[in-house]
PDB file of C-alpha atoms in Angstrom:
ATOM      1  CA  MET P  26     -31.536 -22.158 -28.793  1.00 54.00           C
ATOM      2  CA  SER P  27     -28.061 -23.211 -27.792  1.00 58.00           C
ATOM      3  CA  LEU P  28     -27.195 -24.434 -24.323  1.00 64.00           C
ATOM      4  CA  GLU P  29     -23.515 -23.576 -24.241  1.00 67.00           C
ATOM      5  CA  LEU P  30     -21.651 -23.795 -20.975  1.00 66.00           C
ATOM      6  CA  VAL P  31     -20.088 -20.556 -19.931  1.00 64.00           C
ATOM      7  CA  HIS P  32     -16.992 -20.850 -17.788  1.00 58.00           C
ATOM      8  CA  LYS P  33     -17.152 -18.525 -14.804  1.00 60.00           C
ATOM      9  CA  SER P  34     -13.831 -17.591 -13.300  1.00 56.00           C
ATOM     10  CA  ALA P  35     -13.491 -17.803  -9.550  1.00 55.00           C
ATOM     11  CA  PRO P  36     -14.116 -14.488  -7.798  1.00 60.00           C
ATOM     12  CA  LEU P  37     -10.997 -12.536  -6.956  1.00 74.00           C
ATOM     13  CA  ASN P  38     -10.147 -12.740  -3.268  1.00 86.00           C
ATOM     14  CA  VAL P  39      -9.824  -9.338  -1.662  1.00 91.00           C
ATOM     15  CA  TYR P  40      -7.536  -8.935   1.339  1.00 94.00           C
ATOM     16  CA  LEU P  41      -7.180  -6.075   3.816  1.00 93.00           C
ATOM     17  CA  VAL P  42      -4.081  -5.155   5.823  1.00 94.00           C
ATOM     18  CA  THR P  43      -3.445  -2.168   8.070  1.00 93.00           C
ATOM     19  CA  TYR P  44      -0.021  -0.538   8.321  1.00 92.00           C
ATOM     20  CA  GLU P  45       1.820   2.140  10.227  1.00 90.00           C
ATOM     21  CA  MET P  46       5.273   3.726  10.066  1.00 87.00           C
ATOM     22  CA  ASP P  47       7.056   6.455  12.002  1.00 83.00           C
ATOM     23  CA  ILE P  48       8.302   9.704  10.516  1.00 75.00           C
ATOM     24  CA  PRO P  49      10.494  12.171  12.455  1.00 63.00           C
ATOM     25  CA  GLU P  50       8.672  14.972  14.232  1.00 61.00           C
ATOM     26  CA  ASP P  51      10.868  17.721  12.798  1.00 55.00           C
ATOM     27  CA  CYS P  52      10.026  17.047   9.146  1.00 53.00           C
ATOM     28  CA  GLY P  53       6.911  16.711   7.059  1.00 57.00           C
ATOM     29  CA  ASP P  54       6.100  13.656   5.039  1.00 55.00           C
ATOM     30  CA  GLY P  55       8.464  14.856   2.261  1.00 58.00           C
ATOM     31  CA  GLY P  56       6.239  13.499  -0.472  1.00 74.00           C
ATOM     32  CA  LEU P  57       5.792  10.113   1.190  1.00 77.00           C
ATOM     33  CA  LEU P  58       1.978  10.176   1.051  1.00 82.00           C
ATOM     34  CA  SER P  59       1.990  11.078  -2.664  1.00 84.00           C
ATOM     35  CA  LEU P  60       4.508   8.385  -3.534  1.00 86.00           C
ATOM     36  CA  VAL P  61       2.615   5.687  -1.635  1.00 88.00           C
ATOM     37  CA  SER P  62      -0.597   6.787  -3.349  1.00 90.00           C
ATOM     38  CA  LEU P  63       1.042   6.655  -6.784  1.00 92.00           C
ATOM     39  CA  LYS P  64       2.467   3.163  -6.170  1.00 93.00           C
ATOM     40  CA  ALA P  65      -0.883   1.917  -4.860  1.00 93.00           C
ATOM     41  CA  GLN P  66      -2.622   3.186  -7.999  1.00 93.00           C
ATOM     42  CA  GLN P  67      -0.015   1.502 -10.215  1.00 94.00           C
ATOM     43  CA  LEU P  68      -0.571  -1.821  -8.447  1.00 94.00           C
ATOM     44  CA  LYS P  69      -4.367  -1.393  -8.301  1.00 93.00           C
ATOM     45  CA  VAL P  70      -4.330  -1.439  -4.508  1.00 94.00           C
ATOM     46  CA  CYS P  71      -7.123   0.464  -2.771  1.00 93.00           C
ATOM     47  CA  GLY P  72      -7.291   1.981   0.703  1.00 93.00           C
ATOM     48  CA  PHE P  73      -5.810   5.101   2.285  1.00 91.00           C
ATOM     49  CA  ILE P  74      -2.788   6.712   3.936  1.00 89.00           C
ATOM     50  CA  ALA P  75      -3.042   9.435   6.556  1.00 88.00           C
ATOM     51  CA  HIS P  76      -1.152  11.118   9.386  1.00 83.00           C
ATOM     52  CA  THR P  77      -2.121   9.715  12.764  1.00 79.00           C
ATOM     53  CA  HIS P  78      -3.341  11.992  15.516  1.00 70.00           C
ATOM     54  CA  SER P  79       0.184  12.522  16.846  1.00 72.00           C
ATOM     55  CA  GLY P  80       1.492  13.638  13.461  1.00 69.00           C
ATOM     56  CA  ARG P  81       4.647  11.564  13.903  1.00 78.00           C
ATOM     57  CA  LYS P  82       3.261   8.472  12.182  1.00 84.00           C
ATOM     58  CA  VAL P  83       1.486   7.691   8.988  1.00 86.00           C
ATOM     59  CA  GLY P  84      -0.712   4.696   8.466  1.00 89.00           C
ATOM     60  CA  GLY P  85      -3.799   3.361   6.826  1.00 92.00           C
ATOM     61  CA  GLU P  86      -5.282   0.355   5.139  1.00 94.00           C
ATOM     62  CA  LEU P  87      -4.369  -1.487   1.964  1.00 95.00           C
ATOM     63  CA  GLU P  88      -6.862  -3.631   0.099  1.00 95.00           C
ATOM     64  CA  GLY P  89      -6.463  -5.718  -3.007  1.00 94.00           C
ATOM     65  CA  SER P  90      -5.583  -9.068  -4.485  1.00 93.00           C
ATOM     66  CA  GLU P  91      -3.007 -11.230  -2.736  1.00 93.00           C
ATOM     67  CA  GLU P  92      -0.426 -10.573  -5.445  1.00 94.00           C
ATOM     68  CA  ALA P  93      -0.986  -6.791  -5.518  1.00 94.00           C
ATOM     69  CA  LEU P  94      -0.817  -6.513  -1.724  1.00 94.00           C
ATOM     70  CA  HIS P  95       2.328  -8.640  -1.598  1.00 95.00           C
ATOM     71  CA  GLN P  96       3.984  -6.294  -4.127  1.00 95.00           C
ATOM     72  CA  MET P  97       2.856  -3.191  -2.221  1.00 94.00           C
ATOM     73  CA  VAL P  98       4.116  -4.540   1.106  1.00 94.00           C
ATOM     74  CA  GLN P  99       7.465  -5.463  -0.446  1.00 94.00           C
ATOM     75  CA  TRP P 100       7.732  -1.999  -2.020  1.00 92.00           C
ATOM     76  CA  LEU P 101       7.044  -0.218   1.277  1.00 90.00           C
ATOM     77  CA  VAL P 102       9.601  -2.344   3.147  1.00 89.00           C
ATOM     78  CA  ALA P 103      12.213  -1.901   0.396  1.00 88.00           C
ATOM     79  CA  LYS P 104      11.724   1.887   0.363  1.00 82.00           C
ATOM     80  CA  ALA P 105      12.033   2.090   4.137  1.00 79.00           C
ATOM     81  CA  ARG P 106      15.299   0.150   3.918  1.00 78.00           C
ATOM     82  CA  GLY P 107      16.570   2.354   1.065  1.00 74.00           C
ATOM     83  CA  LYS P 108      16.592  -0.495  -1.467  1.00 68.00           C
ATOM     84  CA  ASP P 109      15.162  -0.729  -4.993  1.00 56.00           C
ATOM     85  CA  GLN P 110      16.737   2.516  -6.203  1.00 49.00           C
ATOM     86  CA  LYS P 111      15.891   1.900  -9.885  1.00 54.00           C
ATOM     87  CA  GLU P 112      12.503   3.566 -10.207  1.00 51.00           C
ATOM     88  CA  GLU P 113      11.879   7.079 -11.523  1.00 46.00           C
ATOM     89  CA  GLU P 114      10.677   8.524  -8.214  1.00 50.00           C
ATOM     90  CA  ASP P 115      13.987   7.728  -6.551  1.00 53.00           C
ATOM     91  CA  GLU P 116      15.151  11.345  -6.650  1.00 51.00           C
ATOM     92  CA  ILE P 117      12.278  12.200  -4.333  1.00 50.00           C
ATOM     93  CA  MET P 118      12.562   8.912  -2.412  1.00 51.00           C
ATOM     94  CA  ARG P 119      16.164   9.585  -1.381  1.00 52.00           C
ATOM     95  CA  GLY P 120      14.868  12.239   0.999  1.00 52.00           C
ATOM     96  CA  VAL P 121      11.821  10.223   2.029  1.00 52.00           C
ATOM     97  CA  LYS P 122      13.634   7.002   2.979  1.00 49.00           C
ATOM     98  CA  SER P 123      15.554   8.762   5.718  1.00 52.00           C
ATOM     99  CA  GLN P 124      12.229   9.899   7.172  1.00 57.00           C
ATOM    100  CA  MET P 125      10.502   6.517   7.402  1.00 66.00           C
ATOM    101  CA  THR P 126      10.950   3.561   9.644  1.00 77.00           C
ATOM    102  CA  GLU P 127      10.160   0.059   8.485  1.00 84.00           C
ATOM    103  CA  PRO P 128       6.371  -0.269   8.332  1.00 90.00           C
ATOM    104  CA  ARG P 129       4.429  -2.488  10.697  1.00 92.00           C
ATOM    105  CA  PHE P 130       1.629  -4.545   9.196  1.00 94.00           C
ATOM    106  CA  SER P 131      -1.393  -6.309  10.658  1.00 95.00           C
ATOM    107  CA  LYS P 132      -2.372  -9.828   9.728  1.00 94.00           C
ATOM    108  CA  TRP P 133      -4.053 -10.085   6.366  1.00 92.00           C
ATOM    109  CA  LYS P 134      -7.824 -10.416   6.495  1.00 94.00           C
ATOM    110  CA  LEU P 135      -9.867 -11.989   3.725  1.00 92.00           C
ATOM    111  CA  GLN P 136     -12.763  -9.648   2.923  1.00 90.00           C
ATOM    112  CA  SER P 137     -16.209 -10.779   1.795  1.00 88.00           C
ATOM    113  CA  ARG P 138     -16.229  -7.784  -0.582  1.00 88.00           C
ATOM    114  CA  ALA P 139     -14.164  -4.699  -1.371  1.00 88.00           C
ATOM    115  CA  LYS P 140     -14.315  -1.855   1.129  1.00 91.00           C
ATOM    116  CA  TYR P 141     -12.614   0.816  -1.019  1.00 91.00           C
ATOM    117  CA  ASP P 142     -12.978   1.915  -4.666  1.00 90.00           C
ATOM    118  CA  ASP P 143      -9.569   3.591  -4.930  1.00 88.00           C
ATOM    119  CA  PHE P 144      -6.542   4.774  -2.923  1.00 86.00           C
ATOM    120  CA  PHE P 145      -6.579   8.176  -1.285  1.00 86.00           C
ATOM    121  CA  GLN P 146      -4.672  10.460   1.096  1.00 81.00           C
ATOM    122  CA  CYS P 147      -6.212  12.002   4.208  1.00 76.00           C
TER     123      CYS P 147
END
């Protein structure tokens, strides 16, 4: 019987942040919810995006590793500002960026465990 030491990696810290952004009343989301969902899946960020009760805002929660959340937050801010026009979805995003305002984010909260299994639209 061998008594080998097995190195255990430190558990991955999971953070949660809420967000909200305005969209004009006279237009739909223009594909915004689908694009945010796609990017979240690419970055392995979980949570959700939904229209608020007024219908003029979208918001939700993002959950993931510090690095993945940082990339997702940067992507949302860049898209709202009309930057980062090199990705494939930019044809669709050209119409979406004029509809969004810069997102507002809550403080990041360290979670004791993951709350979501994937990213979804409501």
